Coordinates of C-alpha atoms and ligand atoms in Angstrom, one line a residue:
M1 CA -1.6 -6.1 30.4
S2 CA 1.4 -5.9 28.3
A3 CA 2.6 -7.0 24.8
F4 CA 6.3 -7.0 24.7
I5 CA 8.9 -7.9 22.2
V6 CA 12.2 -9.7 22.8
L7 CA 14.5 -9.3 19.8
G8 CA 18.1 -9.7 18.8
A9 CA 20.0 -6.4 18.7
Q10 CA 23.0 -7.7 16.7
W11 CA 23.6 -10.7 14.3
G12 CA 21.7 -13.3 16.3
D13 CA 22.7 -15.6 19.1
E14 CA 22.5 -12.8 21.7
G15 CA 20.8 -15.0 24.3
K16 CA 17.2 -14.5 23.2
G17 CA 16.3 -18.1 24.3
K18 CA 17.6 -17.5 27.8
M19 CA 15.9 -14.1 28.1
T20 CA 12.6 -15.3 26.6
D21 CA 12.6 -18.1 29.2
Y22 CA 13.4 -15.7 32.0
L23 CA 10.8 -13.1 31.0
A24 CA 8.2 -15.8 30.1
E25 CA 7.8 -16.3 33.8
S26 CA 5.5 -13.2 33.9
A27 CA 3.9 -13.9 30.5
D28 CA 0.9 -16.0 29.6
V29 CA 1.5 -16.3 25.9
I30 CA 4.8 -16.6 23.9
V31 CA 4.8 -16.0 20.2
R32 CA 7.3 -16.6 17.4
F33 CA 6.6 -14.2 14.5
Q34 CA 9.3 -14.7 11.9
G35 CA 12.1 -17.0 10.8
G36 CA 12.0 -20.7 11.2
N37 CA 14.3 -23.5 12.3
N38 CA 17.3 -21.5 11.2
A39 CA 17.1 -20.2 14.8
G40 CA 18.8 -22.0 17.6
H41 CA 17.8 -20.8 21.1
T42 CA 19.4 -22.3 24.2
V43 CA 17.6 -22.4 27.5
E44 CA 19.2 -23.7 30.7
V45 CA 16.9 -24.8 33.5
G46 CA 18.7 -26.3 36.5
E47 CA 21.1 -28.9 35.2
N48 CA 19.2 -29.3 31.9
Q49 CA 20.0 -27.5 28.7
Y50 CA 17.4 -27.3 25.9
K51 CA 18.0 -26.3 22.3
L52 CA 14.9 -24.9 20.5
H53 CA 14.6 -24.1 16.9
L54 CA 11.0 -23.6 15.9
V55 CA 9.0 -24.0 19.1
P56 CA 8.8 -20.8 21.3
S57 CA 11.1 -20.8 24.4
G58 CA 8.0 -20.5 26.7
V59 CA 7.4 -24.2 26.2
L60 CA 9.4 -25.2 29.2
Y61 CA 6.7 -23.8 31.5
K62 CA 3.7 -26.0 31.9
D63 CA 1.0 -23.3 32.0
K64 CA 1.8 -21.0 29.0
L65 CA 0.4 -20.9 25.5
N66 CA 3.0 -20.9 22.8
V67 CA 2.2 -19.6 19.3
I68 CA 3.9 -20.1 15.9
G69 CA 2.8 -17.1 14.0
N70 CA 1.9 -16.6 10.3
G71 CA 5.3 -14.9 9.7
V72 CA 7.2 -18.1 10.6
V73 CA 8.2 -20.6 7.9
V74 CA 7.3 -24.1 9.2
D75 CA 9.2 -27.2 8.2
P76 CA 6.8 -29.9 9.5
K77 CA 9.5 -32.6 9.5
A78 CA 11.7 -30.4 11.8
L79 CA 8.7 -29.4 13.9
F80 CA 7.8 -33.0 14.7
E81 CA 11.4 -33.9 15.3
E82 CA 11.6 -31.1 17.8
L83 CA 8.3 -32.1 19.5
D84 CA 9.7 -35.7 19.7
Y85 CA 12.9 -34.4 21.2
L86 CA 11.1 -32.4 23.7
K87 CA 8.9 -35.3 24.7
G88 CA 12.1 -37.4 25.1
V89 CA 13.4 -34.9 27.7
G90 CA 10.1 -34.7 29.5
V91 CA 8.5 -31.6 27.9
E92 CA 5.0 -32.4 26.7
V93 CA 3.8 -30.2 23.8
T94 CA 0.1 -30.6 22.9
P95 CA -2.5 -28.4 21.2
E96 CA -3.2 -27.2 24.7
N97 CA 0.1 -25.3 24.9
L98 CA 1.1 -24.8 21.3
I99 CA -0.9 -23.4 18.4
I100 CA 0.3 -22.9 14.8
S101 CA -1.0 -20.3 12.3
D102 CA -3.1 -21.5 9.4
R103 CA -1.4 -18.8 7.4
A104 CA 2.2 -19.9 8.0
Q105 CA 4.1 -21.0 4.9
L106 CA 5.4 -24.6 4.7
I107 CA 9.0 -25.4 4.1
M108 CA 8.9 -28.1 1.4
P109 CA 11.7 -30.6 0.5
Y110 CA 12.5 -28.6 -2.6
H111 CA 13.1 -25.5 -0.6
K112 CA 15.9 -27.2 1.4
I113 CA 17.5 -28.6 -1.8
L114 CA 17.3 -25.2 -3.5
D115 CA 18.8 -23.5 -0.5
V116 CA 21.9 -25.8 -0.7
I117 CA 22.4 -25.8 -4.4
K118 CA 21.9 -22.1 -4.8
E119 CA 24.5 -21.5 -2.1
K120 CA 26.9 -23.8 -4.0
A121 CA 26.2 -21.9 -7.2
R122 CA 27.0 -18.6 -5.5
G123 CA 30.6 -19.9 -5.1
K124 CA 32.7 -17.5 -3.2
N125 CA 29.8 -15.1 -2.9
D126 CA 27.7 -17.5 -0.8
I127 CA 25.7 -16.1 2.1
G128 CA 26.5 -18.9 4.5
T129 CA 22.8 -19.8 5.1
T130 CA 21.8 -22.5 7.5
G131 CA 20.6 -24.7 4.6
K132 CA 17.1 -25.1 6.2
G133 CA 15.2 -23.8 3.1
I134 CA 14.4 -20.5 4.7
G135 CA 15.2 -18.2 1.8
P136 CA 13.5 -20.3 -1.0
C137 CA 10.4 -20.7 1.2
Y138 CA 10.1 -16.9 1.7
T139 CA 10.8 -16.4 -2.0
D140 CA 7.7 -18.5 -2.8
K141 CA 5.7 -16.6 -0.3
A142 CA 6.6 -13.3 -2.0
E143 CA 6.1 -14.8 -5.4
R144 CA 2.6 -16.0 -4.3
S145 CA 3.2 -19.7 -5.1
G146 CA 3.9 -20.8 -1.5
I147 CA 1.9 -23.6 0.2
R148 CA 0.4 -22.6 3.5
V149 CA -0.6 -24.7 6.6
C150 CA -4.3 -24.1 5.7
D151 CA -3.7 -25.7 2.3
L152 CA -2.4 -28.8 3.9
M153 CA -5.8 -29.0 5.7
H154 CA -7.4 -29.5 2.3
K155 CA -6.1 -32.6 0.6
E156 CA -7.1 -31.6 -3.0
V157 CA -5.8 -28.1 -2.6
F158 CA -2.5 -29.4 -1.3
E159 CA -2.3 -32.0 -4.1
A160 CA -2.9 -29.3 -6.8
K161 CA -0.4 -26.8 -5.3
L162 CA 2.2 -29.4 -4.8
K163 CA 1.9 -30.6 -8.4
D164 CA 2.3 -27.1 -9.7
N165 CA 5.2 -26.2 -7.5
L166 CA 7.0 -29.5 -8.0
E167 CA 6.8 -29.2 -11.8
A168 CA 8.3 -25.7 -11.7
K169 CA 10.9 -26.6 -9.0
N170 CA 12.0 -29.8 -10.7
D171 CA 12.7 -27.8 -13.9
I172 CA 14.9 -25.5 -11.9
I173 CA 16.7 -28.3 -10.0
T174 CA 17.3 -30.4 -13.1
K175 CA 17.7 -27.9 -15.9
I176 CA 19.5 -25.1 -14.2
Y177 CA 21.4 -26.8 -11.5
G178 CA 21.8 -30.4 -12.9
G179 CA 20.3 -32.0 -9.8
D180 CA 17.8 -34.9 -9.5
A181 CA 14.1 -34.4 -9.8
L182 CA 12.0 -35.0 -6.7
D183 CA 9.2 -37.5 -6.6
F184 CA 5.6 -36.2 -6.2
E185 CA 4.1 -39.4 -4.5
A186 CA 6.8 -39.5 -1.9
I187 CA 6.4 -35.8 -0.8
Y188 CA 2.6 -36.0 -1.1
N189 CA 2.4 -39.0 1.2
E190 CA 4.9 -37.7 3.7
Y191 CA 3.0 -34.4 4.0
L192 CA -0.4 -36.0 4.3
A193 CA 0.9 -37.8 7.4
Y194 CA 2.1 -34.4 8.7
A195 CA -1.3 -32.9 7.9
E196 CA -3.1 -35.3 10.3
R197 CA -0.5 -34.7 13.1
I198 CA -0.5 -30.9 12.7
R199 CA -4.3 -30.4 12.3
P200 CA -5.2 -30.2 16.1
F201 CA -2.6 -27.4 16.5
V202 CA -3.8 -25.2 13.6
K203 CA -5.6 -21.9 14.5
D204 CA -6.2 -18.4 13.3
I205 CA -3.5 -17.2 15.7
S206 CA -4.2 -13.4 15.2
V207 CA -7.6 -13.9 16.8
E208 CA -6.0 -15.9 19.7
V209 CA -3.3 -13.3 20.3
Y210 CA -5.8 -10.4 20.1
N211 CA -8.2 -12.0 22.6
N212 CA -5.4 -12.6 25.0
I213 CA -4.1 -9.0 24.8
K214 CA -7.7 -7.7 25.1
S215 CA -8.4 -9.8 28.2
G216 CA -5.4 -8.4 30.0
K217 CA -2.9 -11.2 29.5
N218 CA 0.8 -10.7 29.1
V219 CA 2.0 -11.6 25.6
L220 CA 5.7 -12.0 24.8
F221 CA 6.9 -12.0 21.2
E222 CA 10.2 -13.9 20.8
G223 CA 12.3 -12.7 17.9
A224 CA 14.7 -14.9 16.0
Q225 CA 18.0 -13.8 14.4
G226 CA 18.8 -10.1 14.9
T227 CA 18.6 -6.6 13.5
L228 CA 21.6 -6.8 11.2
L229 CA 20.1 -10.0 9.7
D230 CA 16.9 -8.2 8.9
I231 CA 16.0 -8.4 5.2
D232 CA 15.5 -4.5 5.0
Y233 CA 17.8 -3.1 7.6
G234 CA 20.5 -5.8 7.8
T235 CA 23.7 -6.1 5.8
Y236 CA 21.9 -7.1 2.6
P237 CA 22.4 -9.5 0.9
Y238 CA 24.1 -11.2 3.9
V239 CA 20.9 -11.4 5.8
T240 CA 18.0 -13.8 6.5
S241 CA 14.8 -13.5 4.5
S242 CA 12.4 -12.1 7.2
N243 CA 11.9 -8.9 9.1
T244 CA 13.6 -9.5 12.4
I245 CA 13.0 -6.0 13.8
A246 CA 10.0 -5.0 16.0
G247 CA 7.9 -4.2 12.9
G248 CA 7.9 -7.9 12.1
V249 CA 5.6 -8.6 15.0
C250 CA 2.7 -6.7 13.4
T251 CA 2.9 -8.6 10.1
G252 CA 4.1 -11.9 11.5
A253 CA 1.5 -12.3 14.2
G254 CA -1.3 -10.1 13.0
V255 CA -1.0 -7.5 15.8
G256 CA -1.6 -3.8 15.5
P257 CA 1.4 -1.5 16.4
T258 CA -0.7 0.3 19.1
A259 CA -1.0 -3.0 21.1
I260 CA 2.8 -3.2 21.7
T261 CA 3.9 -1.8 25.0
N262 CA 7.6 -2.6 25.2
A263 CA 10.4 -3.8 23.0
V264 CA 13.6 -5.2 24.6
G265 CA 16.8 -5.6 22.5
I266 CA 19.0 -8.4 23.6
A267 CA 22.6 -7.4 23.2
K268 CA 25.7 -9.5 23.8
A269 CA 28.5 -7.7 25.7
Y270 CA 30.6 -8.2 22.5
T271 CA 29.6 -9.0 18.9
T272 CA 29.3 -12.3 17.0
R273 CA 28.2 -13.3 13.6
V274 CA 27.8 -16.7 11.9
G275 CA 28.0 -17.0 8.1
K276 CA 29.4 -14.4 5.6
G277 CA 29.1 -10.7 5.4
P278 CA 30.6 -7.5 6.8
F279 CA 31.5 -7.1 10.5
P280 CA 33.4 -3.9 11.2
T281 CA 34.6 -4.8 14.7
E282 CA 35.6 -8.4 13.9
L283 CA 38.8 -9.6 15.7
F284 CA 41.0 -11.8 13.6
D285 CA 43.6 -12.2 16.4
A286 CA 44.1 -14.2 19.6
T287 CA 41.6 -12.0 21.4
G288 CA 38.9 -13.1 19.0
D289 CA 39.8 -16.7 19.5
W290 CA 39.9 -16.2 23.3
I291 CA 36.3 -14.8 23.3
R292 CA 35.1 -17.6 21.0
E293 CA 36.5 -20.3 23.4
K294 CA 35.5 -18.6 26.6
G295 CA 32.0 -17.8 25.3
H296 CA 31.5 -21.2 23.6
E297 CA 30.7 -19.3 20.4
Y298 CA 29.7 -22.2 18.2
G299 CA 26.3 -22.3 16.4
V300 CA 23.4 -24.1 17.9
T301 CA 21.8 -25.0 14.5
T302 CA 24.9 -25.7 12.4
G303 CA 27.7 -26.1 14.8
R304 CA 29.8 -23.5 12.9
A305 CA 32.4 -21.3 14.7
R306 CA 31.0 -17.8 15.3
R307 CA 33.1 -14.9 14.2
C308 CA 33.8 -12.7 17.3
G309 CA 34.6 -9.0 17.8
W310 CA 34.2 -6.0 20.1
L311 CA 30.9 -4.5 21.1
D312 CA 29.6 -2.1 18.4
L313 CA 27.4 0.7 19.7
V314 CA 26.6 1.9 16.2
I315 CA 24.7 -1.3 15.8
L316 CA 22.9 -1.0 19.1
K317 CA 21.9 2.6 18.4
T318 CA 20.5 1.5 15.1
T319 CA 18.5 -1.3 16.7
A320 CA 17.2 1.1 19.4
R321 CA 16.0 3.5 16.7
I322 CA 14.5 1.0 14.2
S323 CA 12.7 -1.1 16.8
G324 CA 11.8 1.7 19.2
L325 CA 13.5 -0.2 22.1
T326 CA 12.3 0.6 25.6
S327 CA 15.4 -1.1 27.0
F328 CA 18.4 -3.3 26.4
V329 CA 19.3 -6.6 28.1
V330 CA 23.0 -7.1 28.1
T331 CA 24.1 -10.8 28.2
K332 CA 27.5 -12.6 28.5
V333 CA 29.1 -9.8 30.5
D334 CA 30.8 -12.7 32.4
T335 CA 32.5 -13.9 29.2
L336 CA 34.7 -10.7 29.0
A337 CA 35.8 -11.1 32.6
G338 CA 39.5 -11.6 32.9
M339 CA 40.5 -9.3 30.1
E340 CA 42.8 -6.4 31.0
K341 CA 41.3 -4.0 28.6
V342 CA 38.0 -4.1 26.6
K343 CA 37.0 -2.0 23.7
I344 CA 33.7 -0.5 22.5
C345 CA 33.1 1.0 19.1
T346 CA 31.4 4.3 19.4
G347 CA 31.3 5.5 15.7
Y348 CA 32.5 4.8 12.2
K349 CA 35.0 7.0 10.5
F350 CA 33.6 7.3 6.9
D351 CA 34.9 9.7 4.3
E352 CA 36.5 11.9 6.9
K353 CA 33.3 12.2 8.9
V354 CA 32.2 10.3 11.9
I355 CA 28.8 8.5 11.6
D356 CA 26.6 6.6 14.1
Y357 CA 24.4 4.6 11.7
V358 CA 25.0 1.6 9.5
P359 CA 25.3 2.6 5.8
A360 CA 23.1 0.6 3.3
S361 CA 25.8 0.0 0.8
L362 CA 28.3 -2.7 1.6
E363 CA 30.9 -0.8 -0.4
D364 CA 30.4 2.2 2.0
L365 CA 30.3 -0.1 5.0
A366 CA 33.7 -1.6 4.0
K367 CA 35.2 1.9 4.1
C368 CA 34.0 2.5 7.6
E369 CA 36.7 2.4 10.2
P370 CA 35.5 1.7 13.8
I371 CA 36.4 4.3 16.4
Y372 CA 37.1 2.6 19.8
E373 CA 37.0 3.6 23.4
E374 CA 39.0 1.5 25.8
F375 CA 37.8 0.4 29.2
D376 CA 39.5 -1.4 32.1
G377 CA 38.4 -5.0 32.5
W378 CA 36.7 -6.7 35.4
D379 CA 37.2 -10.0 37.1
E380 CA 35.5 -13.4 37.2
S381 CA 33.5 -12.6 40.4
I382 CA 30.9 -11.1 38.1
E383 CA 29.3 -14.5 37.4
N384 CA 28.2 -14.5 41.0
A385 CA 26.6 -11.1 40.9
R386 CA 22.9 -11.2 41.8
S387 CA 22.2 -7.5 42.1
Y388 CA 23.5 -4.3 40.6
D389 CA 25.6 -3.5 43.6
D390 CA 27.5 -6.8 43.1
I391 CA 28.7 -5.8 39.6
P392 CA 32.3 -4.8 39.5
E393 CA 32.8 -1.0 39.1
N394 CA 34.6 -1.3 35.7
A395 CA 31.8 -3.4 34.3
K396 CA 29.3 -0.8 35.5
K397 CA 31.3 1.9 33.6
Y398 CA 31.1 -0.3 30.5
L399 CA 27.3 -0.7 30.9
K400 CA 26.8 3.0 31.6
R401 CA 28.5 3.8 28.3
I402 CA 26.0 1.6 26.4
E403 CA 23.1 3.5 28.0
E404 CA 24.7 6.9 27.3
F405 CA 25.5 6.3 23.7
T406 CA 22.2 4.6 22.7
G407 CA 20.0 6.8 24.9
T408 CA 18.3 3.6 26.0
R409 CA 18.3 2.1 29.5
I410 CA 19.6 -1.3 30.4
S411 CA 16.8 -3.3 32.2
I412 CA 18.5 -6.6 32.7
V413 CA 22.1 -7.8 33.0
S414 CA 23.0 -11.5 32.4
V415 CA 26.2 -13.0 33.8
G416 CA 25.8 -16.7 32.9
P417 CA 23.5 -19.1 31.1
K418 CA 21.3 -20.1 34.0
R419 CA 18.0 -18.5 35.1
N420 CA 19.5 -17.3 38.4
Q421 CA 22.4 -15.6 36.7
T422 CA 20.2 -12.7 35.7
M423 CA 19.7 -9.3 37.3
K424 CA 16.8 -7.0 36.7
I425 CA 18.1 -3.5 37.3
A426 CA 15.3 -1.4 35.8
E427 CA 11.9 -1.7 34.1
I428 CA 11.9 -3.3 30.7
Ligands
LIG1 P1 19.9 -17.0 20.9 O1 19.9 -17.6 19.5 O2 19.8 -15.6 20.9 O3 18.8 -17.7 21.8 O4 21.3 -17.4 21.5 P2 22.0 -18.9 21.5 O5 21.3 -19.8 22.4 O6 22.2 -19.3 20.1 O7 23.5 -18.5 22.0 C1 23.6 -17.9 23.3 C2 24.5 -18.8 24.2 O8 24.9 -18.1 25.3 C3 23.7 -20.0 24.7 O9 24.6 -21.1 24.9 C4 23.3 -19.5 26.1 O10 23.1 -20.6 27.1 C5 24.4 -18.7 26.5 N1 24.2 -17.5 27.4 C6 23.1 -16.7 27.4 N2 23.3 -15.7 28.3 C7 24.5 -15.9 28.8 C8 25.3 -15.2 29.8 O11 24.9 -14.1 30.3 N3 26.5 -15.7 30.0 C9 27.0 -16.8 29.5 N4 28.2 -17.2 29.8 N5 26.3 -17.5 28.6 C10 25.1 -17.1 28.2
LIG2 P1 19.1 -17.2 16.2 O1 17.6 -17.0 16.3 C1 22.7 -16.3 13.9 C2 22.3 -16.4 9.5 C3 23.0 -17.5 8.8 C4 23.4 -16.7 7.5 C5 22.1 -15.8 7.3 C6 21.1 -16.4 6.3 O2 19.6 -18.4 16.9 O3 19.8 -15.9 16.7 P2 19.3 -18.3 6.5 O4 19.4 -19.8 6.8 O5 18.4 -17.6 7.5 O6 18.9 -18.0 5.1 O7 20.8 -17.7 6.7 O8 21.6 -15.7 8.6 N1 21.4 -16.8 10.6 C7 21.7 -16.8 11.9 N2 22.8 -16.3 12.6 N3 21.6 -16.7 14.6 C8 20.5 -17.1 14.0 O9 19.4 -17.4 14.6 C9 20.5 -17.2 12.6 N4 19.6 -17.6 11.6 C10 20.2 -17.3 10.4 O10 24.2 -17.9 9.4 O11 24.5 -15.9 7.7
LIG3 MG1 21.0 -18.9 18.3

């Protein structure tokens, strides 16, 4: 029996989709516990590439139960588009292999509009959100005016809540932002159609997850985004609106902390970030461009170019601490192949001191100067490595330094997007 978490250790896009798919082979249940379709998780199986946003990455196996937890914000339009896309590529998703929490919050059309117009109003201080309505939906959840999946199951409740919400949101959209009011009937009818389609999937997922753990099944919790996008521990306000760290599993899937056996942090061999916000090891030169092109660093959800920089061990150490990691998975070690020298940040110089944590204040973080250690590079042969012994010596030194600095072992090394380009070198 195990209940293990797979989470992003940096700013998202670390390869969580690939690693969830890889680790799901030994899992029975795969659970999303936060975020929504702002996530873009890529899984490659054979010659096929799948891009998943809301549906857990375990869906590509026929015999697994996939769960969308209460901590996830669900856009039913996006959900059914994704299910239709999956059907089109031969992946059948039914209430037999997917269940959705009755407590999950619904993303409504006004959330998406507010996301976009609020960003516009922020001007040069915009966050660079994905525009999927994530922030406004979590805002309503915290404000206690949100509409949940269970409300959609009761026509009259949904009607009343939609009326109340729409009145308030139309005021904001028209009076504050000068936008066009949304029509009640159109949204009501659209969502009633979703209600009938979603009904067979709806369950109290905490009960299902608990029973699975109790009966000795293996449960994998698939994180979205990453530690530095966490609403509490990320580079606030340049973050997403959910808890992306391990603690998010307890609240986002109704699981007690004592049930969790392992937490694996997925770390890219370098660092990337999409959207605005601080990034101490960012490269603004040809090396950054080289990494972006070699690593195909373009967003799965928005297509935006990802900002690229050196590996930052201050961030990985922070993730190991906050999420109580049992191990790291390091991905895209192949992308750095071919460089003569590679650098790792092993501390920030801040006010004449050296620190190994990420300061809360962005003003303080802006003063932090990364301290680098330089390593000799390795060659392209690494993408063919299938065991630890095959890894070039210089890459081994690089990986060893990650373990040493963070005090956390590396369990898996990934050297390409495919399932077989993955080496398990220690227990997770
Ligand atoms: P996620 O959001 O964490 O699931 O990551 P994304 O799917 O947004 O971005 C990771 C990208 O890197 C995807 O295109 C993966 O197919 C790819 N990928 C994952 N692991 C590796 C690896 O070890 N090497 C290479 N070259 N690509 C990888
Ligand atoms: P995965 O799961 C990378 C970023 C956005 C923006 C900020 C807030 O694929 O790793 P939001 O729409 O959530 O309000 O945007 O968070 N962001 C991501 N960056 N990977 C993601 O997901 C992200 N999801 C959100 O770019 O900076
Ligand atoms: Mg992604």
